[in-house]
Each structure stands twice: as C-alpha cells, then as structure tokens.
Amino acid sequence: MPGVEAPVLRVELIWDAGRPFENKKLQAGATADMLVEGTRHRSAGDLEGFFEQFGTALAQPDLMDTANLSLSTIIKHAGKVFPVMAEVIAEPAFDEASFRKFMKRRKQQLREGLSDNDTLAFRLITESVFGPDHPYGYNGYKENYAKLTLEDIRNFHKSHFHAGNATLYVAGHINREVEALLERTFGQLPTGPRAIAPTLPATPAQPQIIQVLRPRAQQTMIRRGRRGIHIGSEDYGGLVILETIFGGYFSSRLMKNIREEKGYTYGIDSELDTYRYDGSFGVSADVANETLGAVRHEIDIEIDKLLQHPVPTAELDMVRAYLAGSISMELDGPFGHGFRHRSALIKGYDPAALLRNLNDAIRDISPAEIQDLAQQYLSKGDDFEVILGGADLIEGAQKITATDQPLQLTAGII
C-alpha cells in the first residue's frame, strides 16, 4: 500500500460465507467460529500460544454477509505466522470434542442473552424488522442448535471457505518479498466455485409495536426500526445527512430535545445500519418508566418537523461541516482508505461511487431535498417498535412473553 513506511501488515481473508449464503440457520457463524478451534496439527490452545509469541492473534469480526479471518503483524514475523494462518483456513480440526465445547458455549451465551434486557431488545427488533427467518433477522434458539450438526459445518467449510470464494485484503508495507510470501502462502489454498447467494425470504408486511413487560425493571428500552436502506442507493448520501440531523450525532434534534431540553434520558440516537442486500434506519433510547409516553411522543414530533418543514440553513451547514470533517478523518492515511475498500468488499458497493455520493450530498443537498427524503424514508406507520421494561402496557402494543422461541407476530408476511 503506497504511503505506508512502517514494517507492518494486515492480512484478511473475506469469504462470501455469511448468513445469506448458508443452507441452515447458524451454519455460517458456527463454521467461522469453529475455524479457530484448532487444526489437524495444533489444538486451540497451541494456536493461541503460537500467535501470542509473535505479539498477534487471529481476529474474526462479527459480520452478516461475509466470514472474515484477519491477522496483523510486523514484516519480520510474516514468514512464520502466515503459514499457520493458512493452516487454520485449509486444515481445521472440526472434531467432535471441539464441536461439543462450541455448542455448550453457545447455549450458555443464549441463556445469558435471553436474561439481558439490552440483548433481548436487539434480538426482538431485528426479528421484527426483517422477520424471524431472514438472515438479517433471525436469532439463535435451542431448536436451531439442536438441528445443527458437525457435518453441516464441515460441508459449509468445504463449499465456501476456499480461495475461489474469497478475497485477500492486504494493507501495510507491501513490497515484492511480501507479495511473493503471500503467493506462496495463500495462493496455494484449495479453490472452488464462487458462492451464489440464495433468494432471501419474505419480510414482515405490517409494522407493529410489541412490548415485553418487566415489572421489576427501573427503565424501559425503546427500539424502533424500518428496513429498505441500501448503501448503494443514490439516496444514501442524503440519508446520511438526514440521519445525522435527526439523531446521528451529539447535536442532533433527538439529543437536543429529549436529552438536553427535556432531560428524559442520558442518551438517544438514530442509526443507519447497512448490509449487502438491505439495511435499516433505527432509533434507540433507554428511558425512565414514567416518561415512556412522553419520549415516544417527542420522537414523533421530531419526525413530523422533518416531514413538514425544510431544515434551516444554519443547522444544515453545521451538519455539512461535521460530516466533512468525519469523512476526512476516516480517510486520513493509507489505512483509512484501505478500510473503505474493505467495507466495499464486505457490503458489495463501489467505494469511489459511494464517496462521490457522500461528497455531492454534503456539498450540494438542499433543505427541500432533505425534506423529500424524510417524507420517503420517515413516513408514519412504517416503523417496527420494541418496548421492553417496567413501563405499563401502551395502547396498540402487542404484549408478548420473551421466551427462547422465535418471535411470532400477528402481522402478515409478504
């Protein structure tokens, strides 16, 4: 990578082997997790100790669309650590003992997650927005783990974790010696056909409000969301500006109104969450039980303002400056540019086109155009909402009991 003088390297294999590509729920994540549970020649403990002696470790970011395995090192150690990384990829143990340990650990995490309100709220809103059978919406439950077998993991590894279905991302000080080492190490991995993503299942048709009552809880969580946000859309740059104004930074409208002026919460924000095939626009806040109704009302007021009135020029200029500075910092140096390309590989977009889209929106978008986007993407009645905590049941909410079963809503499926 031009501009990198320090003798450091980051190597990452990116496979089209995330949730949209699996044949059975949990298959993709389980295969990726078990990849580092030992090889045919080394135990998991041996692997950890080996990489520790060189001041590094294998990393696996938690992603939806891809499976990733990365390693950062200095060049003088690359000849030692890269071959063992390739061994992890090509020769995982995938033995019964490791599988049993993995299943035991995952089931314990499931029990803990179902007892944690924040985790439970996240699970419920993702299931609500995308549906309990969609790769972006489903969560792990006992029934899914009971159906998952070691053979499922072995088969998914064979069909997806090979060089023909991977992209090798390298950032750092790259010279001819490094290129030759990469070819000797990763160029010899087994290959095969590129994976084809299956047709994604239908998503819920009718948004609604669901509420989990926790009478002993001192607070109540609000999670709102809607799908249909795509990072490759021409609207994306404008949506970044709209979301920033609404709740995307410390001076946003939600923060000023609900936190600073009303004092209803320590924090409330909105978020654009994008994947390769879809995305969501959401709001999250933790509030006192007695202020639940007031906070929901104020969120609606801020949405109405964006629908009914153009954003004042001074406010828009402040957001322009904030986003321009954020993007400049993000792209500072070769590693910043590299991570933009990495994101493009994972989410499947053109990084140059996206940057132009963002820059054009920051420079040229008008208040009227922001209002148009608000009317398209923040229209009333399109939000799914999860309320969890000690507040009383609100009018219009579907009361559910949080159990270890997928969400079953009365809404239809399209």
Short mmCIF file of C-alpha atoms in Angstrom, two decimals:
data_model
loop_
_atom_site.label_atom_id
_atom_site.label_comp_id
_atom_site.label_asym_id
_atom_site.label_seq_id
_atom_site.Cartn_x
_atom_site.Cartn_y
_atom_site.Cartn_z
CA MET A 1 0.00 0.00 0.00
CA PRO A 2 1.63 3.31 -1.04
CA GLY A 3 2.40 5.67 1.80
CA VAL A 4 2.97 3.01 4.47
CA GLU A 5 6.57 3.09 5.68
CA ALA A 6 6.23 1.21 8.96
CA PRO A 7 7.02 -2.51 8.55
CA VAL A 8 3.50 -3.66 9.42
CA LEU A 9 0.97 -5.77 7.57
CA ARG A 10 -2.69 -6.62 7.99
CA VAL A 11 -3.93 -9.63 6.05
CA GLU A 12 -7.59 -10.59 5.93
CA LEU A 13 -9.44 -13.32 4.07
CA ILE A 14 -13.00 -12.28 3.20
CA TRP A 15 -15.32 -15.11 2.12
CA ASP A 16 -18.83 -14.84 0.70
CA ALA A 17 -19.86 -17.11 3.55
CA GLY A 18 -22.11 -15.07 5.80
CA ARG A 19 -25.75 -15.64 6.68
CA PRO A 20 -27.25 -15.03 3.21
CA PHE A 21 -25.15 -17.93 1.87
CA GLU A 22 -25.93 -20.60 4.47
CA ASN A 23 -28.24 -23.59 4.00
CA LYS A 24 -29.28 -23.87 7.64
CA LYS A 25 -29.63 -21.34 10.43
CA LEU A 26 -26.41 -20.78 12.42
CA GLN A 27 -24.33 -22.72 9.89
CA ALA A 28 -22.26 -19.77 8.69
CA GLY A 29 -21.45 -18.33 12.10
CA ALA A 30 -20.71 -21.72 13.63
CA THR A 31 -18.30 -22.62 10.83
CA ALA A 32 -16.44 -19.33 11.16
CA ASP A 33 -16.21 -19.64 14.94
CA MET A 34 -15.00 -23.24 14.87
CA LEU A 35 -12.35 -22.36 12.32
CA VAL A 36 -10.05 -21.19 15.14
CA GLU A 37 -10.84 -24.12 17.46
CA GLY A 38 -7.73 -25.99 16.36
CA THR A 39 -6.26 -27.58 13.25
CA ARG A 40 -5.35 -31.16 12.40
CA HIS A 41 -1.90 -30.44 13.81
CA ARG A 42 -2.49 -27.92 16.63
CA SER A 43 -5.03 -27.52 19.42
CA ALA A 44 -6.85 -24.24 20.02
CA GLY A 45 -4.51 -23.56 22.94
CA ASP A 46 -1.45 -24.29 20.80
CA LEU A 47 -2.69 -21.88 18.15
CA GLU A 48 -3.28 -19.12 20.67
CA GLY A 49 0.16 -19.63 22.20
CA PHE A 50 1.85 -19.70 18.81
CA PHE A 51 0.45 -16.34 17.71
CA GLU A 52 0.96 -14.76 21.15
CA GLN A 53 4.72 -15.31 20.97
CA PHE A 54 4.74 -13.03 17.92
CA GLY A 55 2.57 -10.39 19.57
CA THR A 56 -0.52 -11.05 17.47
CA ALA A 57 -3.72 -13.08 17.29
CA LEU A 58 -6.28 -14.20 14.76
CA ALA A 59 -9.33 -11.93 14.65
CA GLN A 60 -12.87 -12.64 13.42
CA PRO A 61 -15.10 -9.56 13.09
CA ASP A 62 -18.79 -10.24 13.64
CA LEU A 63 -20.35 -9.60 10.22
CA MET A 64 -23.58 -10.60 8.48
CA ASP A 65 -22.66 -11.05 4.82
CA THR A 66 -19.13 -12.42 4.96
CA ALA A 67 -16.90 -14.60 7.07
CA ASN A 68 -13.54 -12.98 7.82
CA LEU A 69 -10.24 -14.05 9.33
CA SER A 70 -7.51 -11.45 9.85
CA LEU A 71 -4.04 -11.11 11.27
CA SER A 72 -1.81 -8.09 11.91
CA THR A 73 1.95 -8.47 12.21
CA ILE A 74 5.30 -6.89 11.51
CA ILE A 75 7.02 -7.97 8.33
CA LYS A 76 9.84 -9.86 10.00
CA HIS A 77 7.33 -12.29 11.56
CA ALA A 78 5.15 -12.67 8.47
CA GLY A 79 7.05 -15.70 7.14
CA LYS A 80 6.29 -17.56 10.37
CA VAL A 81 2.69 -16.53 11.10
CA PHE A 82 1.15 -16.51 7.61
CA PRO A 83 1.68 -20.28 7.01
CA VAL A 84 -0.05 -21.11 10.30
CA MET A 85 -2.93 -18.79 9.38
CA ALA A 86 -3.20 -20.70 6.09
CA GLU A 87 -3.19 -23.95 8.07
CA VAL A 88 -6.15 -22.72 10.11
CA ILE A 89 -8.04 -21.99 6.89
CA ALA A 90 -7.21 -25.16 4.97
CA GLU A 91 -6.93 -27.77 7.75
CA PRO A 92 -9.36 -27.03 10.60
CA ALA A 93 -9.82 -29.89 13.05
CA PHE A 94 -13.64 -29.80 13.15
CA ASP A 95 -13.63 -32.71 15.60
CA GLU A 96 -16.42 -33.93 17.88
CA ALA A 97 -14.80 -32.68 21.08
CA SER A 98 -14.43 -29.13 19.72
CA PHE A 99 -17.99 -29.21 18.41
CA ARG A 100 -19.37 -30.24 21.80
CA LYS A 101 -17.42 -27.44 23.51
CA PHE A 102 -18.65 -24.95 20.94
CA MET A 103 -22.28 -26.00 21.38
CA LYS A 104 -22.02 -25.84 25.18
CA ARG A 105 -20.52 -22.34 24.99
CA ARG A 106 -23.15 -21.10 22.54
CA LYS A 107 -26.03 -22.44 24.62
CA GLN A 108 -24.62 -20.71 27.70
CA GLN A 109 -24.40 -17.46 25.73
CA LEU A 110 -28.02 -17.96 24.66
CA ARG A 111 -29.16 -18.31 28.28
CA GLU A 112 -27.26 -15.19 29.26
CA GLY A 113 -28.56 -13.25 26.28
CA LEU A 114 -32.18 -14.06 27.00
CA SER A 115 -31.77 -12.72 30.53
CA ASP A 116 -30.09 -9.49 29.43
CA ASN A 117 -32.59 -6.77 28.50
CA ASP A 118 -30.35 -4.97 26.04
CA THR A 119 -29.51 -8.17 24.17
CA LEU A 120 -33.15 -9.23 24.20
CA ALA A 121 -34.31 -5.88 22.84
CA PHE A 122 -31.81 -6.15 19.98
CA ARG A 123 -32.96 -9.68 19.17
CA LEU A 124 -36.60 -8.63 19.13
CA ILE A 125 -36.15 -5.56 16.94
CA THR A 126 -34.10 -7.44 14.34
CA GLU A 127 -36.71 -10.20 14.21
CA SER A 128 -39.46 -7.61 13.93
CA VAL A 129 -37.86 -5.58 11.14
CA PHE A 130 -36.58 -8.39 8.92
CA GLY A 131 -38.56 -11.40 10.12
CA PRO A 132 -37.51 -14.45 12.17
CA ASP A 133 -36.48 -16.45 9.08
CA HIS A 134 -34.49 -13.74 7.30
CA PRO A 135 -30.67 -13.92 7.55
CA TYR A 136 -30.56 -10.37 8.91
CA GLY A 137 -33.42 -11.02 11.31
CA TYR A 138 -33.20 -14.44 12.85
CA ASN A 139 -31.56 -15.23 16.18
CA GLY A 140 -30.18 -18.44 17.59
CA TYR A 141 -32.57 -20.56 19.67
CA LYS A 142 -32.43 -24.02 21.23
CA GLU A 143 -34.22 -25.56 18.28
CA ASN A 144 -31.62 -24.19 15.84
CA TYR A 145 -28.71 -25.52 17.86
CA ALA A 146 -30.43 -28.90 18.19
CA LYS A 147 -30.62 -29.17 14.39
CA LEU A 148 -27.03 -28.08 13.70
CA THR A 149 -24.55 -30.92 13.16
CA LEU A 150 -20.80 -31.19 12.80
CA GLU A 151 -21.37 -32.43 9.26
CA ASP A 152 -23.20 -29.17 8.46
CA ILE A 153 -20.09 -27.26 9.49
CA ARG A 154 -17.71 -29.48 7.56
CA ASN A 155 -19.84 -29.21 4.42
CA PHE A 156 -20.16 -25.42 4.63
CA HIS A 157 -16.41 -25.06 5.11
CA LYS A 158 -15.71 -27.22 2.07
CA SER A 159 -18.17 -25.36 -0.17
CA HIS A 160 -17.47 -21.77 0.98
CA PHE A 161 -14.12 -21.37 2.78
CA HIS A 162 -11.84 -21.76 -0.22
CA ALA A 163 -9.78 -19.42 -2.38
CA GLY A 164 -12.31 -19.32 -5.21
CA ASN A 165 -14.87 -17.80 -2.88
CA ALA A 166 -12.50 -15.41 -1.12
CA THR A 167 -10.88 -12.02 -1.46
CA LEU A 168 -7.47 -11.44 0.10
CA TYR A 169 -7.30 -7.97 1.61
CA VAL A 170 -3.79 -6.74 2.44
CA ALA A 171 -2.88 -3.40 3.98
CA GLY A 172 0.51 -2.12 5.06
CA HIS A 173 4.06 -2.10 3.81
CA ILE A 174 3.87 -4.25 0.68
CA ASN A 175 6.95 -4.99 -1.41
CA ARG A 176 7.99 -7.75 -3.80
CA GLU A 177 9.12 -10.02 -0.99
CA VAL A 178 5.78 -9.66 0.77
CA GLU A 179 3.91 -10.30 -2.49
CA ALA A 180 5.94 -13.47 -3.06
CA LEU A 181 5.24 -14.64 0.51
CA LEU A 182 1.52 -14.03 0.10
CA GLU A 183 1.51 -16.03 -3.13
CA ARG A 184 3.45 -18.92 -1.58
CA THR A 185 1.16 -18.99 1.44
CA PHE A 186 -2.37 -18.06 0.43
CA GLY A 187 -2.03 -18.67 -3.30
CA GLN A 188 -1.85 -22.39 -2.59
CA LEU A 189 -5.15 -22.65 -0.71
CA PRO A 190 -7.77 -25.04 -2.15
CA THR A 191 -10.12 -23.43 -4.64
CA GLY A 192 -13.66 -23.92 -5.95
CA PRO A 193 -16.65 -22.04 -7.40
CA ARG A 194 -17.85 -18.66 -6.18
CA ALA A 195 -20.84 -18.87 -3.87
CA ILE A 196 -24.20 -17.64 -5.13
CA ALA A 197 -26.47 -16.03 -2.58
CA PRO A 198 -29.89 -17.67 -2.43
CA THR A 199 -33.15 -15.79 -2.77
CA LEU A 200 -33.81 -14.15 0.58
CA PRO A 201 -37.06 -14.99 2.38
CA ALA A 202 -40.03 -12.67 2.63
CA THR A 203 -40.10 -9.98 5.31
CA PRO A 204 -42.93 -8.85 7.61
CA ALA A 205 -45.60 -6.83 5.82
CA GLN A 206 -47.26 -4.81 8.54
CA PRO A 207 -45.17 -2.91 11.09
CA GLN A 208 -46.43 -3.04 14.64
CA ILE A 209 -45.48 -2.41 18.24
CA ILE A 210 -44.55 -5.28 20.54
CA GLN A 211 -43.97 -4.89 24.25
CA VAL A 212 -42.30 -7.10 26.84
CA LEU A 213 -43.37 -6.27 30.38
CA ARG A 214 -40.68 -6.48 33.05
CA PRO A 215 -42.44 -5.09 36.17
CA ARG A 216 -39.28 -5.02 38.29
CA ALA A 217 -37.22 -3.10 35.72
CA GLN A 218 -36.44 0.51 36.63
CA GLN A 219 -36.15 1.58 32.99
CA THR A 220 -37.76 0.87 29.66
CA MET A 221 -35.98 0.37 26.36
CA ILE A 222 -37.32 1.76 23.11
CA ARG A 223 -36.08 0.29 19.84
CA ARG A 224 -37.56 1.44 16.52
CA GLY A 225 -36.56 0.38 13.05
CA ARG A 226 -37.51 0.13 9.39
CA ARG A 227 -35.77 -1.69 6.57
CA GLY A 228 -35.13 -0.75 2.95
CA ILE A 229 -31.91 1.28 3.34
CA HIS A 230 -29.28 0.26 0.80
CA ILE A 231 -25.74 1.60 0.85
CA GLY A 232 -25.55 1.53 -2.95
CA SER A 233 -28.67 3.65 -3.40
CA GLU A 234 -28.44 7.11 -4.93
CA ASP A 235 -30.30 8.33 -1.83
CA TYR A 236 -27.67 7.05 0.58
CA GLY A 237 -25.60 10.24 0.81
CA GLY A 238 -28.70 12.30 1.55
CA LEU A 239 -29.88 9.70 4.07
CA VAL A 240 -26.60 10.04 5.97
CA ILE A 241 -27.27 13.77 6.29
CA LEU A 242 -30.92 13.23 7.26
CA GLU A 243 -29.99 10.64 9.89
CA THR A 244 -27.25 12.88 11.32
CA ILE A 245 -29.70 15.76 11.69
CA PHE A 246 -32.32 13.52 13.25
CA GLY A 247 -30.25 11.59 15.78
CA GLY A 248 -26.81 10.75 14.43
CA TYR A 249 -24.52 12.99 16.44
CA PHE A 250 -24.36 14.81 19.76
CA SER A 251 -26.06 17.97 18.46
CA SER A 252 -28.86 16.10 16.71
CA ARG A 253 -32.51 17.00 17.15
CA LEU A 254 -33.30 13.95 19.26
CA MET A 255 -30.41 14.70 21.62
CA LYS A 256 -31.21 18.40 21.93
CA ASN A 257 -34.90 17.88 22.56
CA ILE A 258 -35.15 14.69 24.59
CA ARG A 259 -31.85 14.71 26.44
CA GLU A 260 -30.81 18.34 26.82
CA GLU A 261 -34.13 20.22 26.96
CA LYS A 262 -36.48 17.62 28.48
CA GLY A 263 -33.96 15.57 30.47
CA TYR A 264 -35.83 12.35 29.74
CA THR A 265 -32.75 10.22 29.01
CA TYR A 266 -28.96 10.21 29.15
CA GLY A 267 -28.80 9.22 25.53
CA ILE A 268 -30.95 8.74 22.46
CA ASP A 269 -29.73 8.25 18.93
CA SER A 270 -30.57 7.06 15.46
CA GLU A 271 -28.52 4.79 13.24
CA LEU A 272 -28.23 3.71 9.63
CA ASP A 273 -27.31 0.01 9.61
CA THR A 274 -26.35 -1.31 6.18
CA TYR A 275 -25.69 -4.79 4.85
CA ARG A 276 -25.04 -6.12 1.36
CA TYR A 277 -28.67 -6.79 0.46
CA ASP A 278 -30.65 -4.49 2.73
CA GLY A 279 -30.37 -2.16 5.71
CA SER A 280 -32.34 -0.39 8.40
CA PHE A 281 -32.94 3.05 9.89
CA GLY A 282 -33.47 2.86 13.64
CA VAL A 283 -33.85 4.80 16.89
CA SER A 284 -32.83 3.60 20.34
CA ALA A 285 -33.25 5.03 23.83
CA ASP A 286 -33.39 3.87 27.44
CA VAL A 287 -35.84 5.92 29.50
CA ALA A 288 -37.48 6.05 32.90
CA ASN A 289 -40.68 4.02 33.01
CA GLU A 290 -42.84 7.05 33.72
CA THR A 291 -41.50 9.01 30.71
CA LEU A 292 -42.06 6.32 28.08
CA GLY A 293 -45.13 8.00 26.61
CA ALA A 294 -43.55 11.44 26.57
CA VAL A 295 -40.37 10.20 24.85
CA ARG A 296 -42.30 8.34 22.16
CA HIS A 297 -44.37 11.49 21.60
CA GLU A 298 -41.26 13.69 21.26
CA ILE A 299 -39.69 11.27 18.77
CA ASP A 300 -42.83 11.57 16.66
CA ILE A 301 -42.72 15.37 16.96
CA GLU A 302 -39.15 15.45 15.62
CA ILE A 303 -40.15 13.22 12.73
CA ASP A 304 -43.11 15.48 11.95
CA LYS A 305 -40.84 18.53 11.86
CA LEU A 306 -38.62 16.85 9.28
CA LEU A 307 -41.66 15.86 7.25
CA GLN A 308 -43.34 19.26 7.35
CA HIS A 309 -40.52 21.82 7.36
CA PRO A 310 -37.23 22.29 5.49
CA VAL A 311 -34.10 22.13 7.62
CA PRO A 312 -32.80 25.64 8.46
CA THR A 313 -29.66 26.62 6.54
CA ALA A 314 -27.57 27.18 9.68
CA GLU A 315 -28.38 23.71 11.02
CA LEU A 316 -27.63 22.10 7.67
CA ASP A 317 -24.30 23.94 7.38
CA MET A 318 -23.28 22.66 10.81
CA VAL A 319 -24.04 19.07 9.76
CA ARG A 320 -22.17 19.58 6.48
CA ALA A 321 -19.08 20.65 8.41
CA TYR A 322 -19.40 17.79 10.90
CA LEU A 323 -19.70 15.11 8.21
CA ALA A 324 -16.96 16.59 6.02
CA GLY A 325 -14.62 16.52 8.99
CA SER A 326 -15.65 12.97 9.94
CA ILE A 327 -15.02 11.64 6.44
CA SER A 328 -11.66 13.43 6.22
CA MET A 329 -10.57 11.83 9.50
CA GLU A 330 -11.83 8.43 8.38
CA LEU A 331 -9.80 8.63 5.15
CA ASP A 332 -6.67 10.03 6.79
CA GLY A 333 -3.72 7.95 5.64
CA PRO A 334 -3.49 4.79 3.57
CA PHE A 335 -5.04 2.55 6.22
CA GLY A 336 -8.15 4.74 6.28
CA HIS A 337 -8.51 4.43 2.52
CA GLY A 338 -7.84 0.72 2.80
CA PHE A 339 -10.63 0.17 5.29
CA ARG A 340 -13.06 1.97 2.99
CA HIS A 341 -12.20 -0.58 0.28
CA ARG A 342 -12.51 -3.39 2.82
CA SER A 343 -16.03 -2.23 3.69
CA ALA A 344 -16.87 -2.16 -0.02
CA LEU A 345 -15.73 -5.77 -0.40
CA ILE A 346 -17.89 -6.86 2.52
CA LYS A 347 -21.03 -4.91 1.60
CA GLY A 348 -20.70 -5.11 -2.16
CA TYR A 349 -20.54 -1.48 -3.29
CA ASP A 350 -18.26 0.73 -5.39
CA PRO A 351 -16.16 2.71 -2.88
CA ALA A 352 -15.37 5.53 -5.31
CA ALA A 353 -19.04 5.90 -6.25
CA LEU A 354 -20.08 5.93 -2.60
CA LEU A 355 -17.53 8.59 -1.72
CA ARG A 356 -18.72 10.75 -4.63
CA ASN A 357 -22.29 10.24 -3.46
CA LEU A 358 -21.43 11.36 0.07
CA ASN A 359 -19.33 14.32 -1.07
CA ASP A 360 -22.00 15.52 -3.51
CA ALA A 361 -24.69 15.28 -0.85
CA ILE A 362 -22.62 17.11 1.76
CA ARG A 363 -21.77 19.87 -0.69
CA ASP A 364 -25.00 20.28 -2.66
CA ILE A 365 -28.05 18.80 -0.96
CA SER A 366 -30.80 21.33 -0.34
CA PRO A 367 -33.27 21.60 2.56
CA ALA A 368 -36.08 20.69 0.15
CA GLU A 369 -34.28 17.51 -0.89
CA ILE A 370 -33.79 16.52 2.75
CA GLN A 371 -37.49 17.05 3.34
CA ASP A 372 -38.28 14.84 0.34
CA LEU A 373 -36.07 12.09 1.76
CA ALA A 374 -37.75 12.41 5.15
CA GLN A 375 -41.17 12.01 3.53
CA GLN A 376 -39.94 8.91 1.74
CA TYR A 377 -37.95 7.22 4.50
CA LEU A 378 -39.52 8.52 7.74
CA SER A 379 -43.17 8.34 6.82
CA LYS A 380 -45.51 7.40 9.66
CA GLY A 381 -46.64 3.84 10.07
CA ASP A 382 -43.51 2.19 8.65
CA ASP A 383 -41.64 1.70 11.93
CA PHE A 384 -41.45 -1.55 13.81
CA GLU A 385 -41.10 -0.90 17.53
CA VAL A 386 -39.98 -2.95 20.52
CA ILE A 387 -40.62 -1.71 24.06
CA LEU A 388 -39.06 -3.68 26.90
CA GLY A 389 -39.01 -2.80 30.58
CA GLY A 390 -41.07 -1.72 33.57
CA ALA A 391 -43.47 0.71 31.91
CA ASP A 392 -47.18 -0.09 31.68
CA LEU A 393 -48.58 -1.61 28.51
CA ILE A 394 -49.19 1.11 25.96
CA GLU A 395 -52.22 1.37 23.73
CA GLY A 396 -51.89 -0.52 20.48
CA ALA A 397 -48.96 -2.68 21.57
CA GLN A 398 -48.92 -6.44 21.17
CA LYS A 399 -47.90 -7.91 24.51
CA ILE A 400 -45.50 -10.83 24.22
CA THR A 401 -43.64 -13.05 26.63
CA ALA A 402 -39.91 -13.14 25.97
CA THR A 403 -39.03 -16.82 25.71
CA ASP A 404 -36.48 -18.97 23.96
CA GLN A 405 -38.67 -19.19 20.86
CA PRO A 406 -38.61 -17.07 17.67
CA LEU A 407 -40.94 -14.11 17.54
CA GLN A 408 -44.46 -14.97 16.37
CA LEU A 409 -46.36 -11.84 15.37
CA THR A 410 -49.87 -11.40 14.07
CA ALA A 411 -48.57 -9.32 11.16
CA GLY A 412 -48.72 -10.87 7.72
CA ILE A 413 -45.72 -11.78 5.60
CA ILE A 414 -45.19 -10.51 2.08
#
